[in-house]
Short mmCIF file of C-alpha atoms and ligand atoms in Angstrom, two decimals:
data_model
loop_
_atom_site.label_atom_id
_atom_site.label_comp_id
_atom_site.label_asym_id
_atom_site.label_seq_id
_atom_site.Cartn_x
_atom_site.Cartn_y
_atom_site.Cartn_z
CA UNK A 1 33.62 31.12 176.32
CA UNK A 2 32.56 32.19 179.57
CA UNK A 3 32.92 28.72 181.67
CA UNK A 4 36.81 28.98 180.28
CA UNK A 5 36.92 32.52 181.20
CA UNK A 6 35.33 31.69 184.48
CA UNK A 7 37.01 29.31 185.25
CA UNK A 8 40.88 31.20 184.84
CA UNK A 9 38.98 33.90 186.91
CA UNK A 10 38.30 31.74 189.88
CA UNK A 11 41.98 30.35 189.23
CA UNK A 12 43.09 34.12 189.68
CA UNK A 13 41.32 35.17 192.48
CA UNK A 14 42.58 31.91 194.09
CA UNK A 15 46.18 33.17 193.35
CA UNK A 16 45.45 36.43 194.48
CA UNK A 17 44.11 35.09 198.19
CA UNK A 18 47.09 32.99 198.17
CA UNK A 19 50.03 35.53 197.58
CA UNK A 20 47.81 37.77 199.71
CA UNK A 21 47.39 35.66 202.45
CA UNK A 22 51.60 34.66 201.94
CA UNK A 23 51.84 38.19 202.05
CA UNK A 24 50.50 38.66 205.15
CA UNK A 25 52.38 36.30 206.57
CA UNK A 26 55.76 37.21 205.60
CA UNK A 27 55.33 40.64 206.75
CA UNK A 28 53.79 39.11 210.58
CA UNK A 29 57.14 37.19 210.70
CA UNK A 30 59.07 40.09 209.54
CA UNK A 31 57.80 42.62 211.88
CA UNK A 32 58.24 39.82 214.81
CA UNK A 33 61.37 38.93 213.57
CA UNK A 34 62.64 42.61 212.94
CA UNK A 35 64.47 43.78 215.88
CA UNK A 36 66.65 41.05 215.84
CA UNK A 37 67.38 40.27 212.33
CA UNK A 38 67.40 44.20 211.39
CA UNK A 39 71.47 44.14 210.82
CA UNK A 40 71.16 40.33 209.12
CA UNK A 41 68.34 42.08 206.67
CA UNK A 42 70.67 44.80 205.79
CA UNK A 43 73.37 42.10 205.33
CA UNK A 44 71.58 39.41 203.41
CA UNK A 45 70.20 42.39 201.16
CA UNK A 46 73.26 44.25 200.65
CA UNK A 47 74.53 40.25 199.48
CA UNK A 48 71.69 39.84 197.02
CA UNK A 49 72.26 43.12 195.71
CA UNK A 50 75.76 42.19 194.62
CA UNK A 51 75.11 38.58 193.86
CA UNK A 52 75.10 38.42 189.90
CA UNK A 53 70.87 37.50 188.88
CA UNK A 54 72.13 34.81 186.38
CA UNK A 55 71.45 31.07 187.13
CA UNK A 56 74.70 30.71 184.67
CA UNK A 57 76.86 33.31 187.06
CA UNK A 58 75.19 32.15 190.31
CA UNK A 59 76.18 28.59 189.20
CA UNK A 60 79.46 29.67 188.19
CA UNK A 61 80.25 31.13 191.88
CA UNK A 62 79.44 28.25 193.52
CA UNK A 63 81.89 26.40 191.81
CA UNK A 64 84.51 28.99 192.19
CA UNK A 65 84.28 30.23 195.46
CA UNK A 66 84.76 27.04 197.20
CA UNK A 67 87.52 26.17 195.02
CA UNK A 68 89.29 29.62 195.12
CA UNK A 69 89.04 29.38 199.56
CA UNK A 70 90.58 26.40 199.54
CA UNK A 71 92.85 26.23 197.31
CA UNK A 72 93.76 29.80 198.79
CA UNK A 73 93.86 28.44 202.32
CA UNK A 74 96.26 25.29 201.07
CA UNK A 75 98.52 27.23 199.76
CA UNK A 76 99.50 29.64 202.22
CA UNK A 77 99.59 26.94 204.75
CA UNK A 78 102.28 25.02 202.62
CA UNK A 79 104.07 28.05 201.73
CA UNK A 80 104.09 29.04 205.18
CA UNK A 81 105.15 25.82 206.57
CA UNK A 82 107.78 25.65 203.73
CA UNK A 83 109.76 28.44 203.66
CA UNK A 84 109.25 28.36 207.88
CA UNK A 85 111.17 25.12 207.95
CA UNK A 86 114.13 25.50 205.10
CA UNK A 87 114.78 29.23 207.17
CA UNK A 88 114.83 27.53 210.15
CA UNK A 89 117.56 25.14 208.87
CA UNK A 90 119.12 27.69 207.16
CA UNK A 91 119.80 29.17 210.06
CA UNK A 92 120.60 26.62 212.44
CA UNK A 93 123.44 24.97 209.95
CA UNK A 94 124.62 28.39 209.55
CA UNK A 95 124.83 29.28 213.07
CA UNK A 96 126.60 25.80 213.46
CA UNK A 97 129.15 26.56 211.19
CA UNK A 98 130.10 30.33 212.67
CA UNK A 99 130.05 28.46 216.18
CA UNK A 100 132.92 25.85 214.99
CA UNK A 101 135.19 28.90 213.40
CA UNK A 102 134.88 30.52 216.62
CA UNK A 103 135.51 27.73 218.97
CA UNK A 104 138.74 27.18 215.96
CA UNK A 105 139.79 30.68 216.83
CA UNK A 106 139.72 30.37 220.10
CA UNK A 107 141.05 27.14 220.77
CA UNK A 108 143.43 27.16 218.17
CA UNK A 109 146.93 29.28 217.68
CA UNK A 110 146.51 31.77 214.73
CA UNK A 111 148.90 32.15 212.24
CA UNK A 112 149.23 35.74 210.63
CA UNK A 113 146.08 37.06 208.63
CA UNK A 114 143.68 34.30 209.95
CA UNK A 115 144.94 32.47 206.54
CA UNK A 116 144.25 28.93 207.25
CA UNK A 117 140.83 29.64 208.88
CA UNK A 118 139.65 32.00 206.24
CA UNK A 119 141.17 28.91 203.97
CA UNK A 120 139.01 26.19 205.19
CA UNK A 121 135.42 28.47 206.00
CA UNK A 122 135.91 29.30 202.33
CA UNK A 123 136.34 25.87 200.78
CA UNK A 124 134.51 23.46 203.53
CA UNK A 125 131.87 25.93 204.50
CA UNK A 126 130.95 28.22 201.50
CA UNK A 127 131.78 31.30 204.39
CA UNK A 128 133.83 34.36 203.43
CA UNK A 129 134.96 35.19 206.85
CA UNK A 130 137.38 38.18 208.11
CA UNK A 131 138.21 39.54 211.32
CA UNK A 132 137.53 43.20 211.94
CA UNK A 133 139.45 45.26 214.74
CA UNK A 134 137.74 44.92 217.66
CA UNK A 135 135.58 47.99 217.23
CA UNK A 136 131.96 48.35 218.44
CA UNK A 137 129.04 46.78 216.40
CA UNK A 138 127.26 48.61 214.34
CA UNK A 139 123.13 50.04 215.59
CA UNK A 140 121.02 47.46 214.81
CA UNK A 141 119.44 48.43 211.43
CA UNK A 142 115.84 48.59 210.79
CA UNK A 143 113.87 45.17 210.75
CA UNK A 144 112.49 44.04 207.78
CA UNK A 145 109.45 43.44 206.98
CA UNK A 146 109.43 39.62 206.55
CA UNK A 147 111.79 39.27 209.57
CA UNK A 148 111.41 35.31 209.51
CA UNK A 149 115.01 34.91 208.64
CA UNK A 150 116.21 37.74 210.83
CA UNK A 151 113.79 36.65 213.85
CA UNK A 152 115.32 33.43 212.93
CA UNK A 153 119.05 33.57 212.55
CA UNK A 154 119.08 35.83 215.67
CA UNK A 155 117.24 33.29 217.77
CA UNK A 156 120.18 30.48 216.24
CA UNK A 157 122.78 33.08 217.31
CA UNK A 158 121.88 33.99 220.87
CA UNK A 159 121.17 29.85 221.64
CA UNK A 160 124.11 28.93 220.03
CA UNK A 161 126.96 31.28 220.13
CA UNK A 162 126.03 33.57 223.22
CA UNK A 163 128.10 36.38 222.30
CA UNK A 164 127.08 40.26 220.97
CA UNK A 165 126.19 40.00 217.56
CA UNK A 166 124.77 42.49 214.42
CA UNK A 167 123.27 40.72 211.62
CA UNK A 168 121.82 42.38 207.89
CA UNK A 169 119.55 40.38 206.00
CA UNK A 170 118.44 42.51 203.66
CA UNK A 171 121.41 44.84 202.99
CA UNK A 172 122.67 42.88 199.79
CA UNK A 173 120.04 40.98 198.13
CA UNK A 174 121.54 37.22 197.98
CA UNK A 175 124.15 37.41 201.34
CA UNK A 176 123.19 37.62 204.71
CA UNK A 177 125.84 39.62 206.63
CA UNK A 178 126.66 38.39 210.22
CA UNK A 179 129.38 39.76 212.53
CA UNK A 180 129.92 38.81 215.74
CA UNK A 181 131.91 40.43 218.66
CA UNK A 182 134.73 37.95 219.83
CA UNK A 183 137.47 39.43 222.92
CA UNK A 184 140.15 40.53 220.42
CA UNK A 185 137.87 41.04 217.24
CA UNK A 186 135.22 41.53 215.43
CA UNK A 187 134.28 38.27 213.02
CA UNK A 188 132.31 39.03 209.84
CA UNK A 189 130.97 36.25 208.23
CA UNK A 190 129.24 36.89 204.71
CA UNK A 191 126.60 33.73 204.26
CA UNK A 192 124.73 32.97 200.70
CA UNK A 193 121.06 33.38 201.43
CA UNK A 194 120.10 31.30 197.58
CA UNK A 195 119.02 28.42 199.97
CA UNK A 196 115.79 30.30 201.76
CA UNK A 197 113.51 30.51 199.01
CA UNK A 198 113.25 27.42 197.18
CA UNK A 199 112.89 28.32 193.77
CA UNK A 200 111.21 25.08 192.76
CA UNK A 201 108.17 25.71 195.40
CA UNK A 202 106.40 28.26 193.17
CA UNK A 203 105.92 25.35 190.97
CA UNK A 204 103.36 24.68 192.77
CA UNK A 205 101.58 27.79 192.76
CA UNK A 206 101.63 27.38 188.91
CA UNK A 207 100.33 23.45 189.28
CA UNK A 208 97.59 24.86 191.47
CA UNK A 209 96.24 27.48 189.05
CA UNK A 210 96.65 25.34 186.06
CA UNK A 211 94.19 22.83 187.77
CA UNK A 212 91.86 24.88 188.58
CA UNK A 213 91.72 27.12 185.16
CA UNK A 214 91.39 23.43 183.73
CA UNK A 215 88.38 22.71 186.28
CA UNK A 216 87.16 26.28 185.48
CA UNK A 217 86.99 25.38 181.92
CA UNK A 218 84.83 22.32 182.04
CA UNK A 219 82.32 23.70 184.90
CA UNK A 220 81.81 26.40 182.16
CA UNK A 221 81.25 24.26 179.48
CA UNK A 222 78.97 21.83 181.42
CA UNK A 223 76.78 24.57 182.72
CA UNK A 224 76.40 26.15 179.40
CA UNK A 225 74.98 22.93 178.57
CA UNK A 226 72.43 22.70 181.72
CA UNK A 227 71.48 26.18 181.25
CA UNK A 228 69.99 26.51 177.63
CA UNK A 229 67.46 23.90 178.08
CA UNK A 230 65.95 25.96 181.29
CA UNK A 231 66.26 29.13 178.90
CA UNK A 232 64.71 27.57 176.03
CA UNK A 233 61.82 26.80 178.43
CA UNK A 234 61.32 30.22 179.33
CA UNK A 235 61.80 31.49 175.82
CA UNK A 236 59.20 29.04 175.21
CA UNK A 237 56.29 29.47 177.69
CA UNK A 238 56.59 33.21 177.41
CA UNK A 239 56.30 33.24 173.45
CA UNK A 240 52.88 30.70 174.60
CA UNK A 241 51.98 33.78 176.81
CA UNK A 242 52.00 35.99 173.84
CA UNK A 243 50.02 33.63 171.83
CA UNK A 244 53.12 32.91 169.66
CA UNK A 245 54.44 29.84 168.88
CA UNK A 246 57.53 28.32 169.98
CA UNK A 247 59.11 26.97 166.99
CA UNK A 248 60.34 23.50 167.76
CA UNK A 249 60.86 23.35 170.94
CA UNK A 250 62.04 19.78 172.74
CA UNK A 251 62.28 19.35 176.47
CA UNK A 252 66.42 18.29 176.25
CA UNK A 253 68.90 18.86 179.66
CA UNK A 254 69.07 17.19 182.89
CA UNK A 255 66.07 14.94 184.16
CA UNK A 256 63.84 17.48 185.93
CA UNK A 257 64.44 20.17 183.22
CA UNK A 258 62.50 17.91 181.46
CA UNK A 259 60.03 17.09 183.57
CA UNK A 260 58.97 20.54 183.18
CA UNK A 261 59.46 21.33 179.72
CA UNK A 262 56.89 17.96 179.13
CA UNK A 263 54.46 19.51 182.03
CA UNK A 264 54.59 22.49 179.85
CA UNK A 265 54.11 20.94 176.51
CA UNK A 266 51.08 19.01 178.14
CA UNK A 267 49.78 21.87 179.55
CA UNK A 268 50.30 23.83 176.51
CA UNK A 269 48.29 21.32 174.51
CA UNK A 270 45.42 21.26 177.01
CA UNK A 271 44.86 24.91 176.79
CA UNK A 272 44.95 24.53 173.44
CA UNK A 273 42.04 22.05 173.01
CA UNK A 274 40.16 23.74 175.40
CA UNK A 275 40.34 26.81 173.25
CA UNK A 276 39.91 25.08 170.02
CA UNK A 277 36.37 23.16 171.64
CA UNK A 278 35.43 26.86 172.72
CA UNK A 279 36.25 27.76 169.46
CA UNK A 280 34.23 24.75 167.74
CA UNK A 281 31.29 25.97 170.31
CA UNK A 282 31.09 29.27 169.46
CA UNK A 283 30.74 28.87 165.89
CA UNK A 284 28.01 26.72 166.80
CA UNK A 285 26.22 29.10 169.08
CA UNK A 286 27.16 31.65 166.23
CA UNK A 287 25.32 29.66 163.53
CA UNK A 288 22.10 29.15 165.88
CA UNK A 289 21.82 33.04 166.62
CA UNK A 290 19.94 33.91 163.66
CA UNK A 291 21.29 37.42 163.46
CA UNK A 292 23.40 37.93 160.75
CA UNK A 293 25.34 40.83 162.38
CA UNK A 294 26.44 38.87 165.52
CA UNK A 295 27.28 35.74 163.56
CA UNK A 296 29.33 38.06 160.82
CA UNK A 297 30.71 39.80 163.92
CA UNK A 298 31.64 36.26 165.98
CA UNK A 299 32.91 34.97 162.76
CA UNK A 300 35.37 37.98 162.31
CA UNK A 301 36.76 37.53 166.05
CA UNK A 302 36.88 33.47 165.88
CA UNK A 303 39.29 34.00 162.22
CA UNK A 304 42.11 33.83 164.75
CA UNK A 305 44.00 31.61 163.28
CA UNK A 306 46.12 33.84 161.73
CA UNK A 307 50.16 34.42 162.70
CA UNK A 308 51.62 37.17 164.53
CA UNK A 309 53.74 39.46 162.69
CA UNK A 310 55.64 42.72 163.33
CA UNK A 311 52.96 45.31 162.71
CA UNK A 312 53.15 49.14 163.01
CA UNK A 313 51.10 50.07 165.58
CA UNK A 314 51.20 53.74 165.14
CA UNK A 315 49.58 53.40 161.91
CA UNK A 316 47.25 51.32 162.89
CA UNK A 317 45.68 53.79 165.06
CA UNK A 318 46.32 56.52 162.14
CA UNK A 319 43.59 54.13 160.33
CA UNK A 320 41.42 53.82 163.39
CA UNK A 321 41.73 57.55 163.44
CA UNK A 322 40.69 58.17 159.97
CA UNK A 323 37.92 55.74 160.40
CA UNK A 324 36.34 57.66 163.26
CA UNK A 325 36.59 61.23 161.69
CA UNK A 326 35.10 59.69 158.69
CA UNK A 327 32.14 58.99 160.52
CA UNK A 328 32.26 62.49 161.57
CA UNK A 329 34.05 62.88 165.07
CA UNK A 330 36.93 64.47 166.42
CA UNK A 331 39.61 62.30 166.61
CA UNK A 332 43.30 62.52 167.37
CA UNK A 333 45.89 60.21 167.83
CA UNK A 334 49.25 59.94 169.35
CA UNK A 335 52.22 57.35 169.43
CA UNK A 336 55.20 57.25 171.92
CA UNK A 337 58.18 54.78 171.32
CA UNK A 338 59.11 52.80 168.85
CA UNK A 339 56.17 51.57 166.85
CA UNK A 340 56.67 48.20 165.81
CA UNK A 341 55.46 45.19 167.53
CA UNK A 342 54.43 41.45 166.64
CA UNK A 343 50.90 40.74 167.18
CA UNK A 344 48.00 39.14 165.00
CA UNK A 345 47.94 42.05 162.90
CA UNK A 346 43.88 42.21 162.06
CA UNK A 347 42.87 40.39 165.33
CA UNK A 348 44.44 43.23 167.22
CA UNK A 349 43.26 45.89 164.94
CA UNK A 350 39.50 44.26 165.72
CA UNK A 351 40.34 44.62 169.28
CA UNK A 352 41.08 48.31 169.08
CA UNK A 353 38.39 48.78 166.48
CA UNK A 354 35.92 47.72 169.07
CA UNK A 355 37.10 50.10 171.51
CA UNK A 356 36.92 52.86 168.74
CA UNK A 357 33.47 52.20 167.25
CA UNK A 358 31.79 52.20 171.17
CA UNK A 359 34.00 55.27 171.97
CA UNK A 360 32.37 57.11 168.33
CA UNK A 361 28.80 55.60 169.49
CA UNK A 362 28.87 57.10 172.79
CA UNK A 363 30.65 59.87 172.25
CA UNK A 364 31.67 63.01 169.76
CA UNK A 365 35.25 63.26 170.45
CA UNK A 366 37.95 60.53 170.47
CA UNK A 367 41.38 60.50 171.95
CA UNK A 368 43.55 57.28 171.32
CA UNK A 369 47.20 57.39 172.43
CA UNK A 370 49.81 54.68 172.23
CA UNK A 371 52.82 54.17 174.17
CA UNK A 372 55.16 51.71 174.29
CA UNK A 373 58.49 50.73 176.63
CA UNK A 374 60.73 47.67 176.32
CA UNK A 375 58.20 45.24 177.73
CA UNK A 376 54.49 46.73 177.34
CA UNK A 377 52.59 48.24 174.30
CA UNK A 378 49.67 50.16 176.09
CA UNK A 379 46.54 51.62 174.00
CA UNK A 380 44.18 54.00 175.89
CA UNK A 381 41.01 55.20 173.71
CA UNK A 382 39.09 57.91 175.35
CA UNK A 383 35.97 59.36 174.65
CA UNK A 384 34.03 62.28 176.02
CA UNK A 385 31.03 60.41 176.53
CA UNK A 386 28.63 59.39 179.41
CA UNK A 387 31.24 56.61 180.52
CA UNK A 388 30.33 53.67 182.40
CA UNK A 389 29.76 53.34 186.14
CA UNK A 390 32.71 51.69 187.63
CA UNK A 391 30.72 48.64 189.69
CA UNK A 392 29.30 47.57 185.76
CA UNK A 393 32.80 47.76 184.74
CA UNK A 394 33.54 44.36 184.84
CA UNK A 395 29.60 43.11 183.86
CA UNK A 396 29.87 45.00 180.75
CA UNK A 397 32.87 42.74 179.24
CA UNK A 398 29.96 40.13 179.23
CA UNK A 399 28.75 38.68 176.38
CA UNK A 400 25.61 40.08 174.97
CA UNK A 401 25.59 42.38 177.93
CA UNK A 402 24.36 46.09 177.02
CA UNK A 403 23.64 49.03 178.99
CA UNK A 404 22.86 51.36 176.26
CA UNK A 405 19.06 49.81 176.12
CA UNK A 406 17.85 52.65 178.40
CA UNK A 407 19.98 55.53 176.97
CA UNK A 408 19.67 54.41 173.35
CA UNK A 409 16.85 53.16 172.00
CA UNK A 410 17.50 53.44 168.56
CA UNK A 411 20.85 52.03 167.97
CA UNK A 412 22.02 49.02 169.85
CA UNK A 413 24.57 46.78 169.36
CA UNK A 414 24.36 43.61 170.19
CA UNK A 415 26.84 43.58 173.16
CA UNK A 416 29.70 41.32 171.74
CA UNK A 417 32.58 44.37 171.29
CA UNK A 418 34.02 44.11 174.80
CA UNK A 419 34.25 40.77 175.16
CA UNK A 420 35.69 39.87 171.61
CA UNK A 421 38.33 42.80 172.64
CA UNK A 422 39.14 41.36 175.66
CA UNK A 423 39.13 38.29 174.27
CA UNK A 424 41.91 39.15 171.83
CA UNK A 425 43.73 41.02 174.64
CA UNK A 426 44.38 37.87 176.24
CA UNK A 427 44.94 35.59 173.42
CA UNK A 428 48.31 38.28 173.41
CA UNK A 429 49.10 37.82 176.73
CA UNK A 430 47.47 41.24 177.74
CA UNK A 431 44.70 42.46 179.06
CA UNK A 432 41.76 45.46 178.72
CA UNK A 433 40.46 47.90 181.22
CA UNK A 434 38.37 50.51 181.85
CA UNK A 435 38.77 53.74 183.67
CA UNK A 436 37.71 57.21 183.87
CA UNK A 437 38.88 59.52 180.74
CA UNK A 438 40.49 62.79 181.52
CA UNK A 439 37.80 63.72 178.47
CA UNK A 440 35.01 62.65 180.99
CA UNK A 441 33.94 59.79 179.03
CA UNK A 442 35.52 56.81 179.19
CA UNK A 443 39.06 55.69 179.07
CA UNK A 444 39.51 51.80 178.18
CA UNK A 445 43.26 50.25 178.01
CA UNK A 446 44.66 47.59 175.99
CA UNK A 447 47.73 46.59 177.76
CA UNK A 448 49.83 43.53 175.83
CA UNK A 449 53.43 42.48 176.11
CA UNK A 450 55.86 43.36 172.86
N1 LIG B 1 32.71 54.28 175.37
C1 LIG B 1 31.61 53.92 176.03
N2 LIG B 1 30.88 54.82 176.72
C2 LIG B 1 29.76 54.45 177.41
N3 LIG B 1 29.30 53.19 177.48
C3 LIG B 1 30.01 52.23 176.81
C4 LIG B 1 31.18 52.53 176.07
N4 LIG B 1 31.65 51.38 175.54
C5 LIG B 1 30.80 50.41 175.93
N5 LIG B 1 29.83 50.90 176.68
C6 LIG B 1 28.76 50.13 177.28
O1 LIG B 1 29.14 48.79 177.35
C7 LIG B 1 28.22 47.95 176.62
C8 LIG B 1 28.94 46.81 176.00
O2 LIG B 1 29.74 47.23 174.93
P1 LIG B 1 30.09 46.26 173.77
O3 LIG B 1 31.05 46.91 172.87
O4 LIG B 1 30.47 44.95 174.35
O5 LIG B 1 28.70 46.06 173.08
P2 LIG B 1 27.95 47.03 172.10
O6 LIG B 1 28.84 48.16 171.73
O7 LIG B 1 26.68 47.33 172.76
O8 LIG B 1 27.69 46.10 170.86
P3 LIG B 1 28.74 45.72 169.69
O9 LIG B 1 30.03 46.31 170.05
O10 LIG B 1 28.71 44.25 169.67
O11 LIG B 1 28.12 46.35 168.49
C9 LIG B 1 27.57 48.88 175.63
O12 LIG B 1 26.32 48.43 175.29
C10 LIG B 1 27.53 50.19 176.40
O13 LIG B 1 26.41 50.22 177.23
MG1 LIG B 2 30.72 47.88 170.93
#
């Protein structure tokens, strides 16, 4: 037992130098580091904070993000570019057009009305042109908002024609309005504006987002896929923590997903012969130590091969309770939180047992108090007793290790409690410690994972 337990020790303490000494240096580099990259900090942390903690939604944005930008950027560029040319053309033909009717007029004898040239702007040019008294123009009315046509046509106008000129291109939805100041008149010209916007270009758009809903689609299904295998490997190695077992679980996903899940499954297997051999040994040792108490007692914490279940804790330690008055103490007991949790039901109750029966030895009164949140199930037993010092804190989990020799002759134990408590504390995942009791005895916590 103890070369095992040593040896994890010396594998935590090495952990513990390690994250300290990584410790240490992070927070050198951060304080060199920190009047530069003070803002960046702030940044980068204000970005985790509203990064999603998922590997399924992390994996998710990468894919979209990219795709969204570009796609984004693609389309506004060909939009842009688009509609930019077909106004500019618009325009210019349009302008062309006006410019030939007035050169007509002017060059040209009019008969009565303007008939004929009204005729042929009509019918040639899709125009519906009048002439106006020669009146002033009206202000200039407001520019709006997406002046590209208006910036444009005016542009056309001033190169082309050269003469005064009021334009409305957003008075009536589909015409553009143009008049324009001739010697004798004023020419209004009233132009279809159907041609700017391409209709057919917002089939595009809809191409665009069908792709990439379609792209969307597989990504998601894909990384569904590559995601349960890692999750199954979690599940897996933290029901191994607990001392549960993972029902029939198969490394499965991409290649160095299952590289690990086999490095677990190995490792898995090794801690599990080393614990059966320590196991095997133990009974041994058991069987050599002529006492029947310790080999009844050894014998009760090896039977470990029972299954977890969900077990009411709170009355278990309404038994332990009775127990302990029943031997003629004060006891109490007290339960916070919901009360049932999967452990090796009569391991477990050994473990607290333990803590009970040294706490009644030691001691006349008894406190034990359970609490338990949405990730721990914490037992504290107090007693009222001498306590232990806290330097033999640790050498008392020991085997065969006593310190009641000099205070109590008469009754000893034989020094095996502690360490078969702690012993099932682990084989849960958890872990037992001792303290000072508010009683001021001792206080020892079992602390396991529900
Ligand atoms: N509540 C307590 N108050 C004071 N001393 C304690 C208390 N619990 C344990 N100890 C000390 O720690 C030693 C180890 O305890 P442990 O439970 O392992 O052995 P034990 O009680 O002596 O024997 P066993 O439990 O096998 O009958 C005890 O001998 C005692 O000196
Ligand atoms: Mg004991």
């Amino acid at each position: 037992m103890t070369s095992l337990d040593d040896g994890i020790g010396r594998l935590r303490n090495a952990a513990g130098q390690l994250a300290a000494a990584a410790g240490a240096m992070t927070g050198a580099a951060s304080a060199l580091a920190a009047p530069i990259t003070g803002p960046w900090d702030r940044l980068s942390r204000a970005v985790k904070s509203v990064m999603p903690k998922g590997l399924y939604a992390r994996s998710l944005l990468i894919i979209i993000v990219p795709m969204v930008v570009l796609q984004s950027v693609v389309a506004f560029l060909f939009m842009e570019r688009h509609w930019n040319l077909v106004t500019t053309y618009l325009s210019s033909a349009v302008t062309q057009e006006i410019a030939t009717l007035i050169d007509v007029y002017k060059t040209f004898p009019q008969d009565a009305d303007h008939a004929q040239l009204r005729r042929i702007a009509q019918d040639r040019l899709g125009l519906v042109v009048d002439f106006l008294p020669a009146t002033q123009l009206p202000p200039p009315g407001p520019k709006p908002f997406f002046s590209q046509l208006d910036g444009a046509l005016s542009d056309e106008i001033r190169k082309q024609i050269g003469l005064p000129f009021w334009i409305d291109t957003v008075g009536r939805s589909n015409i553009v309005e143009i008049r324009v100041k001739l010697d004798d008149a004023v020419m209004r010209v009233f132009a279809k504006r159907a041609d700017v916007y391409d209709p057919n270009s917002w089939i595009f758009i809809v191409w665009m987002v069908a792709t990439s809903l379609v792209v969307l689609a597989i990504a998601i299904a894909f990384l569904r896929n590559q995601i349960r295998p890692i999750v199954r490997l979690a599940d897996a190695a933290e029901a191994f923590g607990k001392g549960r077992e993972a029902s029939n679980f198969r490394p499965r996903g991409a290649r160095e997903v299952r590289r690990a899940a086999a490095a677990f499954l190995e490792m898995k297997s090794r801690i599990e012969r080393a614990i059966e051999q320590r196991t095997t040994m133990l009974a041994g040792v058991s069987h050599d130590l002529r006492t029947i108490l310790t080999r009844f007692k050894l014998e009760l914490a090896l039977h470990m091969g029972e299954q977890p279940a969900p077990t009411d804790i709170a009355a278990l330690l309404e038994e332990l309770k009775l127990d302990s008055e029943r031997h003629g103490h004060r006891a109490s007991v007290n339960f916070h939180g919901q009360p049932e949790v999967t452990v090796r039901p009569a391991a477990f109750k050994r473990c607290l047992a333990n803590l009970v029966s040294n706490a009644s030895r030691f001691a006349s009164t008894v406190a034990i108090t359970g609490h338990r949140d949405h990730r721990w199930l914490n037992v504290t037993v107090d007693d009222d007793g001498p306590g232990i010092p806290s330097q033999l804190r640790e050498d008392v989990f020991k085997p065969f290790l006593r310190l009641d020799d000099a205070r109590n002759q008469d009754q000893g134990g034989t020094g095996l409690g502690l360490a078969i408590a702690r012993d099932i504390a682990r084989s849960h995942g958890g872990e037992i410690t001792l303290g000072d009791s508010p009683l001021g005895g001792l206080r020892a916590t079992v602390r396991v994972p529900v």
